[in-house]
CSV table of C-alpha atoms in Angstrom, one decimal:
chain,number,residue,atom,x,y,z
A,37,UNK,CA,84.5,121.3,47.7
A,38,UNK,CA,82.2,120.2,50.7
A,39,UNK,CA,82.8,116.7,49.8
A,40,UNK,CA,86.5,117.0,49.9
A,41,UNK,CA,86.5,118.8,53.4
A,42,UNK,CA,84.2,116.1,54.7
A,43,UNK,CA,86.4,113.3,53.3
A,44,UNK,CA,89.4,114.9,54.8
A,45,UNK,CA,87.9,115.3,58.2
A,46,UNK,CA,86.7,111.6,58.1
A,47,UNK,CA,90.2,110.3,57.1
A,48,UNK,CA,91.9,112.4,59.9
A,49,UNK,CA,89.4,111.0,62.5
A,50,UNK,CA,90.0,107.5,61.2
A,51,UNK,CA,93.9,108.0,61.4
A,52,UNK,CA,93.5,109.3,64.9
A,53,UNK,CA,91.5,106.2,65.9
A,54,UNK,CA,94.1,103.9,64.4
A,55,UNK,CA,96.9,105.6,66.3
A,56,UNK,CA,95.0,105.4,69.5
A,57,UNK,CA,94.4,101.6,69.2
A,58,UNK,CA,97.8,101.0,68.2
A,59,UNK,CA,99.1,102.8,71.3
A,60,UNK,CA,96.6,101.0,73.6
A,61,UNK,CA,97.9,97.7,72.1
A,62,UNK,CA,101.5,98.7,72.8
A,63,UNK,CA,100.7,99.6,76.5
A,64,UNK,CA,98.9,96.2,76.9
A,65,UNK,CA,101.8,94.2,75.5
A,66,UNK,CA,104.2,96.0,77.7
A,67,UNK,CA,102.2,95.8,80.8
A,68,UNK,CA,101.8,92.0,80.2
A,69,UNK,CA,105.5,91.7,79.8
A,70,UNK,CA,106.2,93.6,83.2
A,71,UNK,CA,103.4,91.5,84.9
A,72,UNK,CA,104.8,87.9,83.8
A,73,UNK,CA,108.2,88.6,85.0
A,74,UNK,CA,108.4,88.5,88.9
A,75,UNK,CA,111.0,90.5,90.6
A,76,UNK,CA,113.9,88.4,91.3
A,77,UNK,CA,114.6,87.9,95.0
A,78,UNK,CA,118.1,88.6,96.4
A,79,UNK,CA,120.0,87.4,99.5
A,80,UNK,CA,119.4,90.8,101.4
A,81,UNK,CA,121.7,89.7,104.3
A,82,UNK,CA,124.8,89.1,102.3
A,83,UNK,CA,124.0,92.2,100.1
A,84,UNK,CA,123.7,94.6,103.1
A,85,UNK,CA,126.7,92.8,104.8
A,86,UNK,CA,128.7,93.8,101.9
A,87,UNK,CA,127.2,97.3,101.8
A,88,UNK,CA,127.6,98.1,105.4
A,89,UNK,CA,131.0,96.6,105.9
A,90,UNK,CA,132.7,99.9,106.3
A,91,UNK,CA,129.9,101.8,108.3
A,92,UNK,CA,130.7,103.2,111.7
A,93,UNK,CA,127.4,101.8,112.9
A,94,UNK,CA,127.1,98.4,111.2
A,95,UNK,CA,124.0,97.2,113.0
A,96,UNK,CA,121.9,100.3,112.2
A,97,UNK,CA,123.2,100.1,108.6
A,98,UNK,CA,122.3,96.5,108.2
A,99,UNK,CA,118.7,97.2,109.7
A,100,UNK,CA,118.1,100.1,107.3
A,101,UNK,CA,119.6,98.3,104.4
A,102,UNK,CA,117.6,95.2,105.1
A,103,UNK,CA,114.3,97.1,105.2
A,104,UNK,CA,115.2,98.7,101.8
A,105,UNK,CA,116.3,95.7,100.2
A,106,UNK,CA,113.2,93.8,101.1
A,107,UNK,CA,111.0,96.7,99.7
A,108,UNK,CA,113.1,97.0,96.5
A,109,UNK,CA,114.8,93.7,96.0
A,110,UNK,CA,117.9,95.4,95.0
A,111,UNK,CA,120.9,96.9,96.9
A,112,UNK,CA,123.4,99.2,95.1
A,113,UNK,CA,126.9,97.8,94.6
A,114,UNK,CA,129.7,99.0,96.7
A,115,UNK,CA,129.7,100.5,100.3
A,116,UNK,CA,128.3,103.9,99.4
A,117,UNK,CA,126.7,105.9,96.6
A,118,UNK,CA,125.9,104.1,93.4
A,119,UNK,CA,122.1,105.0,93.9
A,120,UNK,CA,121.7,105.0,90.0
A,121,UNK,CA,121.9,101.3,90.0
A,122,UNK,CA,118.7,100.8,92.2
A,123,UNK,CA,116.2,103.9,91.8
A,124,UNK,CA,113.8,102.4,94.3
A,125,UNK,CA,116.6,102.1,97.0
A,126,UNK,CA,117.5,105.7,96.4
A,127,UNK,CA,113.8,107.0,96.6
A,128,UNK,CA,112.9,105.8,99.9
A,129,UNK,CA,113.2,108.5,102.6
A,130,UNK,CA,112.4,108.9,106.3
A,131,UNK,CA,109.7,111.2,107.7
A,132,UNK,CA,112.2,114.0,107.8
A,133,UNK,CA,112.9,113.7,103.9
A,134,UNK,CA,116.3,112.3,104.5
A,135,UNK,CA,117.6,109.1,102.6
A,136,UNK,CA,116.5,105.9,104.5
A,137,UNK,CA,118.7,103.6,102.8
A,138,UNK,CA,122.5,103.6,103.5
């Protein structure tokens, strides 16, 4: 009986070790894929021009949009909203906690 218990515990430990190694290998492969593809640069000037075309303060809008675009390398489509298309753009905030990006 003691031999069966020891064998069961040993096989359980071995299984956990194999699962841990498989997960570590998966994380290494996915991080290598992410590191190998550099973020694509977009033309922030024209993207922000389109984003700010209906703004009541176009210069301020383009300046804020340009800052956000240079940090995130993306600008959401349309003139407002659509933040789900670019989560980085949506996450930038001012010191007061308001959205930085138009």
